[in-house]
Amino acid sequence: MLDPKSYLGRGWSFPVRVDPKTSVIQLSEYDQDVRESIWIILSTAKGERVMRPNFGCGIHDLVFEVINATTLAEIENNVRQALAAFEPRIDVVKVSALSAGVTDGQLRISLDYQIRGTNNLLNLVYPFYLQERG
């Protein structure tokens, strides 16, 4: 019998991990695979991948911008556009760029999304660092 969630897919875990007992690369599947895909999209700057220069999210272009309402709205828009383009398994419900940690060099991007087909409503908070962590 075919698993009803099989359309969500299965792939290498992110970050890539090897099972120490079997020496096999660990896999993620279904909701976790979608979550890791979102994380990869948000973590990748456009132009970073040689063979896929349009892949990624434009938030990295805003790292030196003044944090104000306009920049926060642009971050939210870039997240929506990137996920619409590169993650067809979800519908974005809400994106919020939260500047609460900006004095520590970090924005938090809160994302509520719904997985198509299962209607599972999930959320993810992505920490976007404005400066290198030391």
mmCIF file of N, CA, C and O in Angstrom, residues 2 7 20 25 36 42 44 53-54 59 79 84 109-110 115 117-118 126 129-130:
data_model
loop_
_atom_site.group_PDB
_atom_site.id
_atom_site.type_symbol
_atom_site.label_atom_id
_atom_site.label_comp_id
_atom_site.label_asym_id
_atom_site.label_seq_id
_atom_site.Cartn_x
_atom_site.Cartn_y
_atom_site.Cartn_z
ATOM 1 N N LEU A 2 0.533 2.218 -0.803
ATOM 2 C CA LEU A 2 1.283 3.457 -0.934
ATOM 3 C C LEU A 2 0.966 4.378 0.238
ATOM 4 O O LEU A 2 -0.186 4.564 0.606
ATOM 5 N N TYR A 7 3.828 11.796 -1.464
ATOM 6 C CA TYR A 7 4.020 12.902 -2.412
ATOM 7 C C TYR A 7 4.853 14.032 -1.797
ATOM 8 O O TYR A 7 5.393 14.867 -2.510
ATOM 9 N N PRO A 20 25.999 7.066 12.703
ATOM 10 C CA PRO A 20 27.284 6.507 13.137
ATOM 11 C C PRO A 20 27.311 4.977 13.209
ATOM 12 O O PRO A 20 28.371 4.372 13.069
ATOM 13 N N ILE A 25 23.776 7.846 5.084
ATOM 14 C CA ILE A 25 23.297 9.219 5.198
ATOM 15 C C ILE A 25 21.846 9.197 5.674
ATOM 16 O O ILE A 25 21.014 8.467 5.129
ATOM 17 N N GLU A 36 12.885 21.322 6.251
ATOM 18 C CA GLU A 36 14.295 21.473 5.916
ATOM 19 C C GLU A 36 14.464 22.165 4.565
ATOM 20 O O GLU A 36 15.402 22.941 4.373
ATOM 21 N N LEU A 42 15.642 29.705 2.618
ATOM 22 C CA LEU A 42 15.895 30.943 3.348
ATOM 23 C C LEU A 42 17.381 31.167 3.628
ATOM 24 O O LEU A 42 17.843 32.299 3.705
ATOM 25 N N THR A 44 19.871 30.298 1.639
ATOM 26 C CA THR A 44 20.642 30.437 0.404
ATOM 27 C C THR A 44 20.432 31.820 -0.209
ATOM 28 O O THR A 44 19.303 32.231 -0.463
ATOM 29 N N PRO A 53 21.317 30.095 -10.356
ATOM 30 C CA PRO A 53 21.574 31.432 -9.822
ATOM 31 C C PRO A 53 20.341 32.143 -9.261
ATOM 32 O O PRO A 53 20.484 33.050 -8.450
ATOM 33 N N ASN A 54 19.150 31.744 -9.648
ATOM 34 C CA ASN A 54 17.939 32.386 -9.130
ATOM 35 C C ASN A 54 17.410 31.727 -7.867
ATOM 36 O O ASN A 54 16.476 32.232 -7.249
ATOM 37 N N ILE A 59 16.630 37.983 0.976
ATOM 38 C CA ILE A 59 16.859 38.656 2.261
ATOM 39 C C ILE A 59 18.333 38.971 2.485
ATOM 40 O O ILE A 59 18.663 39.921 3.174
ATOM 41 N N VAL A 79 10.705 36.669 1.435
ATOM 42 C CA VAL A 79 10.440 35.306 1.926
ATOM 43 C C VAL A 79 9.247 34.713 1.188
ATOM 44 O O VAL A 79 9.305 33.578 0.714
ATOM 45 N N ALA A 84 7.187 30.837 -2.668
ATOM 46 C CA ALA A 84 6.244 30.603 -3.779
ATOM 47 C C ALA A 84 6.973 30.021 -4.983
ATOM 48 O O ALA A 84 6.447 29.154 -5.691
ATOM 49 N N ILE A 109 12.529 35.684 11.623
ATOM 50 C CA ILE A 109 11.483 35.623 10.605
ATOM 51 C C ILE A 109 10.550 34.491 11.007
ATOM 52 O O ILE A 109 10.937 33.322 11.031
ATOM 53 N N SER A 110 9.337 34.859 11.364
ATOM 54 C CA SER A 110 8.334 33.892 11.783
ATOM 55 C C SER A 110 7.480 33.543 10.569
ATOM 56 O O SER A 110 6.972 34.432 9.881
ATOM 57 N N ILE A 115 0.779 22.810 4.715
ATOM 58 C CA ILE A 115 1.208 21.822 3.729
ATOM 59 C C ILE A 115 0.012 21.427 2.885
ATOM 60 O O ILE A 115 -1.038 21.042 3.415
ATOM 61 N N GLY A 117 -2.434 19.436 0.656
ATOM 62 C CA GLY A 117 -2.834 18.035 0.648
ATOM 63 C C GLY A 117 -3.152 17.503 2.034
ATOM 64 O O GLY A 117 -4.089 16.748 2.197
ATOM 65 N N THR A 118 -2.374 17.879 3.043
ATOM 66 C CA THR A 118 -2.647 17.406 4.403
ATOM 67 C C THR A 118 -3.311 18.484 5.244
ATOM 68 O O THR A 118 -3.886 18.186 6.286
ATOM 69 N N TYR A 126 12.908 31.501 11.719
ATOM 70 C CA TYR A 126 14.228 31.487 11.099
ATOM 71 C C TYR A 126 15.038 32.659 11.644
ATOM 72 O O TYR A 126 14.641 33.814 11.505
ATOM 73 N N TYR A 129 20.825 36.376 10.702
ATOM 74 C CA TYR A 129 21.903 37.095 11.380
ATOM 75 C C TYR A 129 22.398 38.246 10.516
ATOM 76 O O TYR A 129 22.746 38.066 9.361
ATOM 77 N N LEU A 130 22.429 39.423 11.111
ATOM 78 C CA LEU A 130 22.877 40.627 10.426
ATOM 79 C C LEU A 130 24.373 40.820 10.572
ATOM 80 O O LEU A 130 24.958 41.653 9.914
#
